[in-house]
PDB file of C-alpha atoms in Angstrom:
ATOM      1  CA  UNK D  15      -5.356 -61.098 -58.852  1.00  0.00           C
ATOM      2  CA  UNK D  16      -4.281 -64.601 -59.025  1.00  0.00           C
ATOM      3  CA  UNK D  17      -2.480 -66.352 -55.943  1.00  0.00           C
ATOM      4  CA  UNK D  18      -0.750 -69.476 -57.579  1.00  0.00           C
ATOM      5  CA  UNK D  19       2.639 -70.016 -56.567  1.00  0.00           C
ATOM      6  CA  UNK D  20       2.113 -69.032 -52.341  1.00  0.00           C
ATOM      7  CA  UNK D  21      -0.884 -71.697 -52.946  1.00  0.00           C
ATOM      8  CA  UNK D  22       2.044 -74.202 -54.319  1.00  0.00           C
ATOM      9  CA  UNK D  23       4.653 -73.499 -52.016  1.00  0.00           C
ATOM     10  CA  UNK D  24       2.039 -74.544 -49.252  1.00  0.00           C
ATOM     11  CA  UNK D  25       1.116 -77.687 -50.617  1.00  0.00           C
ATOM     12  CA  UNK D  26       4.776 -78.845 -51.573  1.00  0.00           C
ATOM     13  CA  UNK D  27       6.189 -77.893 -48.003  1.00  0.00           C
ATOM     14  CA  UNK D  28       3.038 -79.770 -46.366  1.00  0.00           C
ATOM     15  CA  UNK D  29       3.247 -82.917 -48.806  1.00  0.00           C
ATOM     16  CA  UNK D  30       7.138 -83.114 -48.617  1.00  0.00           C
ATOM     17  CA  UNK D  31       7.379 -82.695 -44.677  1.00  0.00           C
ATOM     18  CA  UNK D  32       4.690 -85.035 -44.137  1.00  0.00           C
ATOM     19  CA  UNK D  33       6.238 -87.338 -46.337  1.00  0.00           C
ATOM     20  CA  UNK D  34       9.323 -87.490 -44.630  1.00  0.00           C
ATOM     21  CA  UNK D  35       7.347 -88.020 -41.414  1.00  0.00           C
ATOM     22  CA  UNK D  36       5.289 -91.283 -42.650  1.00  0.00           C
ATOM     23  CA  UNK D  37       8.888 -92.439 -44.550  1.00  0.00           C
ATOM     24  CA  UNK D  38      10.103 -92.967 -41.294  1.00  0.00           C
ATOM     25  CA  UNK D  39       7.152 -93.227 -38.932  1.00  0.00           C
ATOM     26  CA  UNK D  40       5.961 -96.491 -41.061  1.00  0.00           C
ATOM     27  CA  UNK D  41       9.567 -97.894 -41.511  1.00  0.00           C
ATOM     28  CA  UNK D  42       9.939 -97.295 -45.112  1.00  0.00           C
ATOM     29  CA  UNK D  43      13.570 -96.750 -44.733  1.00  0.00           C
ATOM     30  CA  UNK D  44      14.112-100.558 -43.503  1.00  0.00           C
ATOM     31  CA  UNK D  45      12.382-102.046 -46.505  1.00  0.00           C
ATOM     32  CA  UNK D  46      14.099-104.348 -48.123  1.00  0.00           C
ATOM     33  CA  UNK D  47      14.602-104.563 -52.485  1.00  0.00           C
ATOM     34  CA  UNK D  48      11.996-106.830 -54.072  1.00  0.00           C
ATOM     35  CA  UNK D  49      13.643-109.375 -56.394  1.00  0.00           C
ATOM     36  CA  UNK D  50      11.646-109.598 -59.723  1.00  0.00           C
ATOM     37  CA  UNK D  51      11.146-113.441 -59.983  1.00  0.00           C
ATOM     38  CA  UNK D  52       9.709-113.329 -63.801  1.00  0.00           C
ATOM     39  CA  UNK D  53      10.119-110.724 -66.214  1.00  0.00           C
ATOM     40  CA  UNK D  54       6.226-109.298 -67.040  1.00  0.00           C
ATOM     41  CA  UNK D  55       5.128-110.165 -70.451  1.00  0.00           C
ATOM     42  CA  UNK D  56       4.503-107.836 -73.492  1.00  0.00           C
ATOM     43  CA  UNK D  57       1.748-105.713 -73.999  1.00  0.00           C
ATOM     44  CA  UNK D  58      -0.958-106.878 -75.820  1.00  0.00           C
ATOM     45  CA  UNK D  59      -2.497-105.125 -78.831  1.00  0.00           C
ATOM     46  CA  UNK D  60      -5.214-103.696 -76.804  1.00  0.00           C
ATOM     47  CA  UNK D  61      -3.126-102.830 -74.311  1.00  0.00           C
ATOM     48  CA  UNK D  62      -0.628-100.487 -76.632  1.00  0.00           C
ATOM     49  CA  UNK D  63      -3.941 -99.376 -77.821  1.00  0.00           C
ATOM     50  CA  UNK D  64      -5.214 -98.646 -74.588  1.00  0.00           C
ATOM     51  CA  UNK D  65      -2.282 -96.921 -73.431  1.00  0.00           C
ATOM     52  CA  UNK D  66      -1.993 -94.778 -76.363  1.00  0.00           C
ATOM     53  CA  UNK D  67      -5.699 -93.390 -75.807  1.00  0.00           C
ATOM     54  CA  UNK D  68      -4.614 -92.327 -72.013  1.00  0.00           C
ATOM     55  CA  UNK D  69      -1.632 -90.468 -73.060  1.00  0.00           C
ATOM     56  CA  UNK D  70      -3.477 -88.810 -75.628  1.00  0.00           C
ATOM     57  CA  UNK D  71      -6.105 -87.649 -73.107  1.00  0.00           C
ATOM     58  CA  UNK D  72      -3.711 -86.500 -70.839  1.00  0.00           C
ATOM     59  CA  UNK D  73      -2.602 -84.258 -73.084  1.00  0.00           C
ATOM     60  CA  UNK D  74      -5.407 -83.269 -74.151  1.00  0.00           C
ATOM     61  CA  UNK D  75      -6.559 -81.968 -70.826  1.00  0.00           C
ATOM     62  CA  UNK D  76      -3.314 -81.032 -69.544  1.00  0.00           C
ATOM     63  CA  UNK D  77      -1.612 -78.806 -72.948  1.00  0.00           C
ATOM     64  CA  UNK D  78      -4.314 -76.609 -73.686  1.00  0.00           C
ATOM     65  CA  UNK D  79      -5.336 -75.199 -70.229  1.00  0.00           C
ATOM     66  CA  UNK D  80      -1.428 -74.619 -69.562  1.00  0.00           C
ATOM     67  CA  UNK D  81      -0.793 -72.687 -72.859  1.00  0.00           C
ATOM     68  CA  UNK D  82      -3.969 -70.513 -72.147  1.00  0.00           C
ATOM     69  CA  UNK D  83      -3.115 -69.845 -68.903  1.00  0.00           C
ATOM     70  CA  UNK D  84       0.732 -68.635 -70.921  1.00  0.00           C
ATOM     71  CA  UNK D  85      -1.734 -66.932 -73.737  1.00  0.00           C
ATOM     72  CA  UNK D  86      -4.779 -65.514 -72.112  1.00  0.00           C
ATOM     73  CA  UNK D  87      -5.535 -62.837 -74.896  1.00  0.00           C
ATOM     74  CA  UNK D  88      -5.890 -65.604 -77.475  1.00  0.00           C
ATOM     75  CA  UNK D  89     -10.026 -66.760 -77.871  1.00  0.00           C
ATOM     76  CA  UNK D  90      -9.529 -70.048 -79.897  1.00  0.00           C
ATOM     77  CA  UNK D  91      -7.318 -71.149 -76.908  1.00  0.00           C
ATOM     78  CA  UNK D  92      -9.453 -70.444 -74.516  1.00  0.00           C
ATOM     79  CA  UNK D  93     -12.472 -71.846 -75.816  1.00  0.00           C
ATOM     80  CA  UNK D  94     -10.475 -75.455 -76.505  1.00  0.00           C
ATOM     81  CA  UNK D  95      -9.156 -75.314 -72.516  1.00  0.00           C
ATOM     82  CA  UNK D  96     -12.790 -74.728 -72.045  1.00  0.00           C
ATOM     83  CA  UNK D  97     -13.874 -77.885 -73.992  1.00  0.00           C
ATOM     84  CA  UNK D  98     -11.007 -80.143 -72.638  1.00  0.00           C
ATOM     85  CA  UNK D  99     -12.325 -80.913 -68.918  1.00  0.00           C
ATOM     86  CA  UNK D 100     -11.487 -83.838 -67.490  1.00  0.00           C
ATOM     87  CA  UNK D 101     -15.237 -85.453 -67.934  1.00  0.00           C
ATOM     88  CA  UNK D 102     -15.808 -84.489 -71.297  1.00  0.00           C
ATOM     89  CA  UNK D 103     -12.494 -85.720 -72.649  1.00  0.00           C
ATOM     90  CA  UNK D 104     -12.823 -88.877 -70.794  1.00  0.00           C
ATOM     91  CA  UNK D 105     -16.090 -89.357 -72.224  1.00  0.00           C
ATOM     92  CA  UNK D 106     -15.027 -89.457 -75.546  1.00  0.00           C
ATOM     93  CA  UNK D 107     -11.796 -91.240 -74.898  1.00  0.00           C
ATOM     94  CA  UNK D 108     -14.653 -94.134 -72.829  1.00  0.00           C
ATOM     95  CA  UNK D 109     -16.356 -94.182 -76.493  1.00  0.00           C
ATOM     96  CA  UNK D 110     -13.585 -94.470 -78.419  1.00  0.00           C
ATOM     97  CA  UNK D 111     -12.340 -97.815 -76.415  1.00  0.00           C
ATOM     98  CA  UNK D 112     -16.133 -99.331 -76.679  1.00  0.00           C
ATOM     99  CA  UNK D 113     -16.161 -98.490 -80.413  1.00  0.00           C
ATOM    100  CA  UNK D 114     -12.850-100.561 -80.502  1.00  0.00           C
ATOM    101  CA  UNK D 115     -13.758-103.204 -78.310  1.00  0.00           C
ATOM    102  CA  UNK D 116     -10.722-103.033 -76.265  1.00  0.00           C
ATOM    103  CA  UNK D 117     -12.410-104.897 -73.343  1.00  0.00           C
ATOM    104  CA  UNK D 118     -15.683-106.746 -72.147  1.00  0.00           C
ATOM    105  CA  UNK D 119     -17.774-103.666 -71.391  1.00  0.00           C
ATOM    106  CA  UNK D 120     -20.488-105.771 -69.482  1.00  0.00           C
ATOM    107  CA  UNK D 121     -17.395-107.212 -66.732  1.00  0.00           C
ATOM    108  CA  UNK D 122     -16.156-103.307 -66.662  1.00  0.00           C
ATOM    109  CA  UNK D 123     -19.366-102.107 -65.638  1.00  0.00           C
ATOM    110  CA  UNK D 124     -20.040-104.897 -62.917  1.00  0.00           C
ATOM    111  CA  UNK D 125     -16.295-104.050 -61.821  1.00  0.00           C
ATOM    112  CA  UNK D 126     -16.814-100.498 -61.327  1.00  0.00           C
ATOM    113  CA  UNK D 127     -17.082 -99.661 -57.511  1.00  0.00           C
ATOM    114  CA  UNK D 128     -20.476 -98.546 -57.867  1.00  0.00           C
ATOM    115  CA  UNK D 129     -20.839 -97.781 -54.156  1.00  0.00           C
ATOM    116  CA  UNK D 130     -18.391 -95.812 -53.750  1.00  0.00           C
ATOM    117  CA  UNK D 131     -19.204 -93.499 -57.013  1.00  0.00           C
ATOM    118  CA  UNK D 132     -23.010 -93.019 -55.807  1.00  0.00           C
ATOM    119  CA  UNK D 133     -21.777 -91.564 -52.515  1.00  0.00           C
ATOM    120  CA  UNK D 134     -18.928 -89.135 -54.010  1.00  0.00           C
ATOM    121  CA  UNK D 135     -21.914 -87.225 -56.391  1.00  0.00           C
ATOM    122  CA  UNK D 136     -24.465 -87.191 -53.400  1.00  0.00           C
ATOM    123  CA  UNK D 137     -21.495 -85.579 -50.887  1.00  0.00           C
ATOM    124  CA  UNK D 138     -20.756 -83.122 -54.084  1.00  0.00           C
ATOM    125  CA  UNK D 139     -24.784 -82.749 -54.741  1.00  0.00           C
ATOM    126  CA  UNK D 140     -25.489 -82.326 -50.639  1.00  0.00           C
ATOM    127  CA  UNK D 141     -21.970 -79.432 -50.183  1.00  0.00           C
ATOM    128  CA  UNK D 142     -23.487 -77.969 -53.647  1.00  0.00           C
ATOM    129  CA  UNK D 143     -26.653 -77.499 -51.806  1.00  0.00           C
ATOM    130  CA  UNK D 144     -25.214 -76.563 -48.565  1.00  0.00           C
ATOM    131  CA  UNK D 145     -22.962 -73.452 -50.422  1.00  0.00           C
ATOM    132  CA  UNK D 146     -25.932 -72.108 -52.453  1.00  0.00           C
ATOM    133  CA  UNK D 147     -28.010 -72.379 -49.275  1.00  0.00           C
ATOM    134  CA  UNK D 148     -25.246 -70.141 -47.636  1.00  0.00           C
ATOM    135  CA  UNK D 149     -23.161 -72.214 -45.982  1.00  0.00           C
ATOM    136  CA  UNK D 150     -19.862 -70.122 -46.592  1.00  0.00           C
ATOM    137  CA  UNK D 151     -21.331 -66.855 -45.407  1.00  0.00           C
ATOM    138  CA  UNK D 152     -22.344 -68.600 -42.118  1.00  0.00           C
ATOM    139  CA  UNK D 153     -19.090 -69.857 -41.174  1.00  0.00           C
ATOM    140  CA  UNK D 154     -17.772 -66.420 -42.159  1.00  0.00           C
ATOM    141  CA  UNK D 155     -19.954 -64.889 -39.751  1.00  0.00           C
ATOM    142  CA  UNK D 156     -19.042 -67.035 -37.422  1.00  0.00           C
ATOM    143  CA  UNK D 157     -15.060 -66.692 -37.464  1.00  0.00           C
ATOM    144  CA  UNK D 158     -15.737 -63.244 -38.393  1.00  0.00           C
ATOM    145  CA  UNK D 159     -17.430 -62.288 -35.032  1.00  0.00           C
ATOM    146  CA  UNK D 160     -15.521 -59.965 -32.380  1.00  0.00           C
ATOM    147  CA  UNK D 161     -13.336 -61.473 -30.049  1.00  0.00           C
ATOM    148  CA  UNK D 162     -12.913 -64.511 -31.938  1.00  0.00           C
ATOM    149  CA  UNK D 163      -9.180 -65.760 -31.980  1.00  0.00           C
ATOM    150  CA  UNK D 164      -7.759 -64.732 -34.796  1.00  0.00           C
ATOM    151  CA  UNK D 165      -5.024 -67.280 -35.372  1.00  0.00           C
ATOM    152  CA  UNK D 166      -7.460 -70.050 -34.972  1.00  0.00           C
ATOM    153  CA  UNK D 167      -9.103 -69.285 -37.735  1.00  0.00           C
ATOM    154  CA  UNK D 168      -6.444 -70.749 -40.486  1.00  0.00           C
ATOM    155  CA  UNK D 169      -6.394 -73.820 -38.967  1.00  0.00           C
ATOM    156  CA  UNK D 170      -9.852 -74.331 -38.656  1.00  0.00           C
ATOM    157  CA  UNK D 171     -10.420 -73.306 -42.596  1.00  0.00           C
ATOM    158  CA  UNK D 172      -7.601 -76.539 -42.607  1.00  0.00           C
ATOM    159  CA  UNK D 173      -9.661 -78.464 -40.884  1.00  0.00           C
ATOM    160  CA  UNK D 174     -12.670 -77.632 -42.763  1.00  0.00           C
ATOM    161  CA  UNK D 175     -11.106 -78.249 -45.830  1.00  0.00           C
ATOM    162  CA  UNK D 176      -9.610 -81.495 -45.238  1.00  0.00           C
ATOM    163  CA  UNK D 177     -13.255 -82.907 -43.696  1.00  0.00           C
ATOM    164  CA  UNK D 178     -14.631 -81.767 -47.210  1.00  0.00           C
ATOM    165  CA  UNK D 179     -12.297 -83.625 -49.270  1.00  0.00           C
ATOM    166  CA  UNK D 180     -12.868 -86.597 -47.010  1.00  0.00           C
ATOM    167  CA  UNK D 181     -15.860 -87.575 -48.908  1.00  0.00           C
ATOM    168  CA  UNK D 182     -15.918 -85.198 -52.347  1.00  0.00           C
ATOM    169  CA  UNK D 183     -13.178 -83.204 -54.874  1.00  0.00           C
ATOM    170  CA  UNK D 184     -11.612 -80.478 -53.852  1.00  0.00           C
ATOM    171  CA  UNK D 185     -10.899 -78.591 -56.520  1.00  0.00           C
ATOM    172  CA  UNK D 186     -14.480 -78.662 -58.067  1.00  0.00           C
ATOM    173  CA  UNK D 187     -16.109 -79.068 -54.678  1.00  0.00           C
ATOM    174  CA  UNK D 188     -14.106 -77.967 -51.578  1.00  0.00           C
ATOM    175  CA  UNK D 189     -12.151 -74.680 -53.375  1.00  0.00           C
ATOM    176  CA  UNK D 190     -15.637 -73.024 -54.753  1.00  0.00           C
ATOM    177  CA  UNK D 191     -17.071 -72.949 -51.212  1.00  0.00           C
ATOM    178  CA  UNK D 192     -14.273 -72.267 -48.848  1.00  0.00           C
ATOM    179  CA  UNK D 193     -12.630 -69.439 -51.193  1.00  0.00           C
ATOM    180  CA  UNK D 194     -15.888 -67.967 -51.255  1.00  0.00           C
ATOM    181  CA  UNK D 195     -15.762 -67.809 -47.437  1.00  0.00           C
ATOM    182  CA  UNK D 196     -12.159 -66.105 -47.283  1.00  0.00           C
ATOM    183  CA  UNK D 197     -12.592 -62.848 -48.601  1.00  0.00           C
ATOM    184  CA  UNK D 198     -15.728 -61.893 -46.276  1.00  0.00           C
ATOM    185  CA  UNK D 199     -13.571 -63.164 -43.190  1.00  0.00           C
ATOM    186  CA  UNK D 200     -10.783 -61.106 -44.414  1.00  0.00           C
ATOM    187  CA  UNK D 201     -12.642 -58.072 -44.762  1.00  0.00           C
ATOM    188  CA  UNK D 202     -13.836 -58.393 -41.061  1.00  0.00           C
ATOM    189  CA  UNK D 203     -10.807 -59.058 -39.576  1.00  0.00           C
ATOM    190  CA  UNK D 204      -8.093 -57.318 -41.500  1.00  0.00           C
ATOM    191  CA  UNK D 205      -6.246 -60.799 -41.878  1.00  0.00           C
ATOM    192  CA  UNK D 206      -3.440 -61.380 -44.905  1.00  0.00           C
ATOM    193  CA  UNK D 207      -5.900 -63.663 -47.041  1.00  0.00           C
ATOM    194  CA  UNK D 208      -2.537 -65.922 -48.387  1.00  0.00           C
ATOM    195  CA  UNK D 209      -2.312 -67.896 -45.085  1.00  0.00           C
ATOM    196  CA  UNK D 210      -5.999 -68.687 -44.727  1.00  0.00           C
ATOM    197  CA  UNK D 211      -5.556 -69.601 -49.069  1.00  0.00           C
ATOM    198  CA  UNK D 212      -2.562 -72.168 -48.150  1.00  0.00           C
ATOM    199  CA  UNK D 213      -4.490 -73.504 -45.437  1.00  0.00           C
ATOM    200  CA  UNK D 214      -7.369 -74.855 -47.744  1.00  0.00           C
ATOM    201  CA  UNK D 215      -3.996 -76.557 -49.319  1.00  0.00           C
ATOM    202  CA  UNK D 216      -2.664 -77.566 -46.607  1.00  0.00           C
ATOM    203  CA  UNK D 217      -5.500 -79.439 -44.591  1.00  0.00           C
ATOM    204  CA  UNK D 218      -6.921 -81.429 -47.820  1.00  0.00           C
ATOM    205  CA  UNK D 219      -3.737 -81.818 -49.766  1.00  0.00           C
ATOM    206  CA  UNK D 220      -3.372 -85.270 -47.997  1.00  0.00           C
ATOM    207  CA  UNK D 221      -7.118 -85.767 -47.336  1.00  0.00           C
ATOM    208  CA  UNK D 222      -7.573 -86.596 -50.813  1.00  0.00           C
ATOM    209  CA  UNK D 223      -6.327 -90.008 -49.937  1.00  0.00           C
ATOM    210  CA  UNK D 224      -9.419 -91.214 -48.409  1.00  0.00           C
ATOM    211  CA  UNK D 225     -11.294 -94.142 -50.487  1.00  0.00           C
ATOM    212  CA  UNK D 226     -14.271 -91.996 -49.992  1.00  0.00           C
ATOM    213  CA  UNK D 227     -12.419 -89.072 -51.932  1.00  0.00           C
ATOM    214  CA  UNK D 228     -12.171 -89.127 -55.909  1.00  0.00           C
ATOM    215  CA  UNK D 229      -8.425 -89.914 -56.047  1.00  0.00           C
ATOM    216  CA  UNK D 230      -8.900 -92.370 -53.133  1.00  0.00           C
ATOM    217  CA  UNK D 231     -11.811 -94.151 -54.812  1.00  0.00           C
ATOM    218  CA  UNK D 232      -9.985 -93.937 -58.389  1.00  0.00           C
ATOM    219  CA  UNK D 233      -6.996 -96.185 -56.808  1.00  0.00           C
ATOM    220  CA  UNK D 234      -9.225 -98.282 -54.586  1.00  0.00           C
ATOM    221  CA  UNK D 235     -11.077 -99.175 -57.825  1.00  0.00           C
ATOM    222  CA  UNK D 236      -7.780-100.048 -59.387  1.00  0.00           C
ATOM    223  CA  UNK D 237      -7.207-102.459 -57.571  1.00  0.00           C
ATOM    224  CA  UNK D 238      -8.630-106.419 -58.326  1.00  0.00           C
ATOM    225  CA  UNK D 239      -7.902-108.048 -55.206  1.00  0.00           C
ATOM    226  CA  UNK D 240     -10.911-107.515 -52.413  1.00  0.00           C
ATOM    227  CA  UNK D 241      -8.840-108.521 -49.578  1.00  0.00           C
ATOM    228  CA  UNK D 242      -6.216-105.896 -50.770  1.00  0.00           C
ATOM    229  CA  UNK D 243      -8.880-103.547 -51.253  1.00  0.00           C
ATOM    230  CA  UNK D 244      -9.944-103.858 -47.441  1.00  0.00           C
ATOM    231  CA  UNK D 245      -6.191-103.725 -46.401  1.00  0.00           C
ATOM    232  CA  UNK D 246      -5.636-100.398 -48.548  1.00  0.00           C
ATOM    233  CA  UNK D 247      -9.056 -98.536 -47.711  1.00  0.00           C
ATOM    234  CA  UNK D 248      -7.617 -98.570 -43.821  1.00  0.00           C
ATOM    235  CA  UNK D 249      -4.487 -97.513 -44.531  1.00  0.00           C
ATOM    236  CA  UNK D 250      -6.129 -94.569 -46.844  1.00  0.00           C
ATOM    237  CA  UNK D 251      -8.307 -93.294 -43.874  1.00  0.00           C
ATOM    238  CA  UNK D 252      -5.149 -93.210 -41.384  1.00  0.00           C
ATOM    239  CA  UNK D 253      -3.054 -91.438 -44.003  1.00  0.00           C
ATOM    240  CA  UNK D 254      -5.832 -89.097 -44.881  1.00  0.00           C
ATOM    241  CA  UNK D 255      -6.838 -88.589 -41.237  1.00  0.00           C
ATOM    242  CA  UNK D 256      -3.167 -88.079 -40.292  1.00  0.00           C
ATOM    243  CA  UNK D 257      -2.302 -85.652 -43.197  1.00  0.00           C
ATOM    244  CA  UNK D 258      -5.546 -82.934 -42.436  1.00  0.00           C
ATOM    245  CA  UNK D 259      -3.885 -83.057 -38.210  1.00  0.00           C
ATOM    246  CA  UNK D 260      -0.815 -82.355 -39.753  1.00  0.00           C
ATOM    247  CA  UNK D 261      -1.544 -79.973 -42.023  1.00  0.00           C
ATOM    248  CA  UNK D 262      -3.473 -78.229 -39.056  1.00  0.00           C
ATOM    249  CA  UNK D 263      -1.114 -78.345 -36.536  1.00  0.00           C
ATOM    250  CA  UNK D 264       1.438 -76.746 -39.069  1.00  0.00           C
ATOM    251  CA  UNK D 265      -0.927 -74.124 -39.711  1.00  0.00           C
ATOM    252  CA  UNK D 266      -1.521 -73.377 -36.335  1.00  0.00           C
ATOM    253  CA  UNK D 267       2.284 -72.556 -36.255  1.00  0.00           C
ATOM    254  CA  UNK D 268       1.608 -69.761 -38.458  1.00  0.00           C
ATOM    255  CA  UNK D 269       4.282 -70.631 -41.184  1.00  0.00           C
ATOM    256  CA  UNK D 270       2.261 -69.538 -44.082  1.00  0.00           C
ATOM    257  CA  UNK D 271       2.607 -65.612 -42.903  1.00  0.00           C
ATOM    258  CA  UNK D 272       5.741 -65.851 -44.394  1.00  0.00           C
ATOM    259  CA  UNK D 273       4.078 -64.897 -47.913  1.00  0.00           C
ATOM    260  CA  UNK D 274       3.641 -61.230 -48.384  1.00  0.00           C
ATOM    261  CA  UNK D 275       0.323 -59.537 -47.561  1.00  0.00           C
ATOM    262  CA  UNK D 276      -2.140 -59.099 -50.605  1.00  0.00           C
ATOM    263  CA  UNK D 277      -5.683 -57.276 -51.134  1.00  0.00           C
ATOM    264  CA  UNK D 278      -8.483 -59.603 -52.945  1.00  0.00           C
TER     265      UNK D 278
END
């Protein structure tokens, strides 16, 4: 049975609340309006060109998994979802750019934060490790043991959650190993599996912010100023840090029993 929309409903009520929080917490509602002083110039050839390629990605990636998931009985549509993933389509888009010569490849490379990249696929290759070692059926037996407080464990899964997207992706990382852990903890406990589901959503939804996460890292690298870099990478780690106590605490409060009770 697929969960999607209780899974949804966590993340939006999590994001927008805590949202609202930092909007007024950091004094975004006293900012003033920034006066453009010169109007940006044009885009360039190889910018339009650029652009183009992105948009065309995007769609590539985004189109075909949503109209299989609308048509799962149809094979050719399902195989093409299955060939547009994010890496492989961004390979090919990379290659298509270099065979153009849209930009110097050699200042790209050197520009790329290199660092950062090498220590996302050894977190991902050390949690890969750690789940086929049995990592998820320990914590499971942990939480799962009599006499354990039950309504701790949801928050904890957030917690758990949020640490692992600290440092790695969660949906090809974090959601493999702790949805492999919620089924054996429900069967030993009897507990409504959605809450413990939103709770994976809830504690990382905001971690992903941290420059030592993919997205975090993706707009760390985006950036061309180093001292901006420095200022932003800070203000990533208390965001992310924030968010996963957050989405904890809110957890804790119980609010995602509010979903109906399903069997998995």
């Amino acid at each position: 049975m697929m969960i999607v929309w209780e899974q949804w409903g966590a993340t939006i009520i999590t994001a927008v609340l805590f949202m609202i929080i930092a909007y007024f917490v950091l004094g975004c509602h006293k900012a003033k309006k920034i006066e453009m002083i010169e109007k940006p110039p044009a885009f360039a050839k190889d910018q339009r060109v650029t652009l183009g390629i992105m948009i065309v990605s995007l769609c590539f990636m985004f189109f075909p998994t949503m109209f299989s998931m609308f048509f799962p009985d149809i094979a050719w549509l399902k195989t093409l979802s299955n060939l547009c993933q994010p890496q492989s389509v961004m390979i090919v888009a990379a290659l298509i750019c270099m065979a153009l010569r849209l930009a110097d490849q050699r200042k790209i490379i050197a520009a790329a934060p290199w660092k950062t990249i090498i220590q996302i696929c050894g977190v991902c290759i050390l949690v890969g490790v750690a789940t086929k070692a049995g990592l998820g059926d320990w914590i499971a037996g942990i939480v799962g043991q009599e006499g354990f407080p039950l309504w701790l464990i949801a928050p904890i899964i957030a917690v758990l959650s949020g640490f692992l997207t600290f440092f790695s992706s969660l949906t090809s990382v974090v959601m493999p190993l702790t949805y492999a852990v919620i089924p054996p903890i429900c069967a030993a406990t009897g507990l409504n599996p959605i809450p413990l589901l939103c709770a994976v959503w809830a504690g990382s939804s905001s971690a992903g912010m941290s420059p030592y996460s993919l997205a975090g890292a993706l707009i760390v690298g985006s950036v061309p100023d180093k001292e901006l870099q420095d200022k932003l990478t800070t203000q990533q780690l208390i965001y992310a840090v924030s968010g996963v106590i957050f989405g904890s605490l809110l957890t804790a409060t119980g609010i995602w029993n509010i979903f109906p009770n399903v069997t998995i």
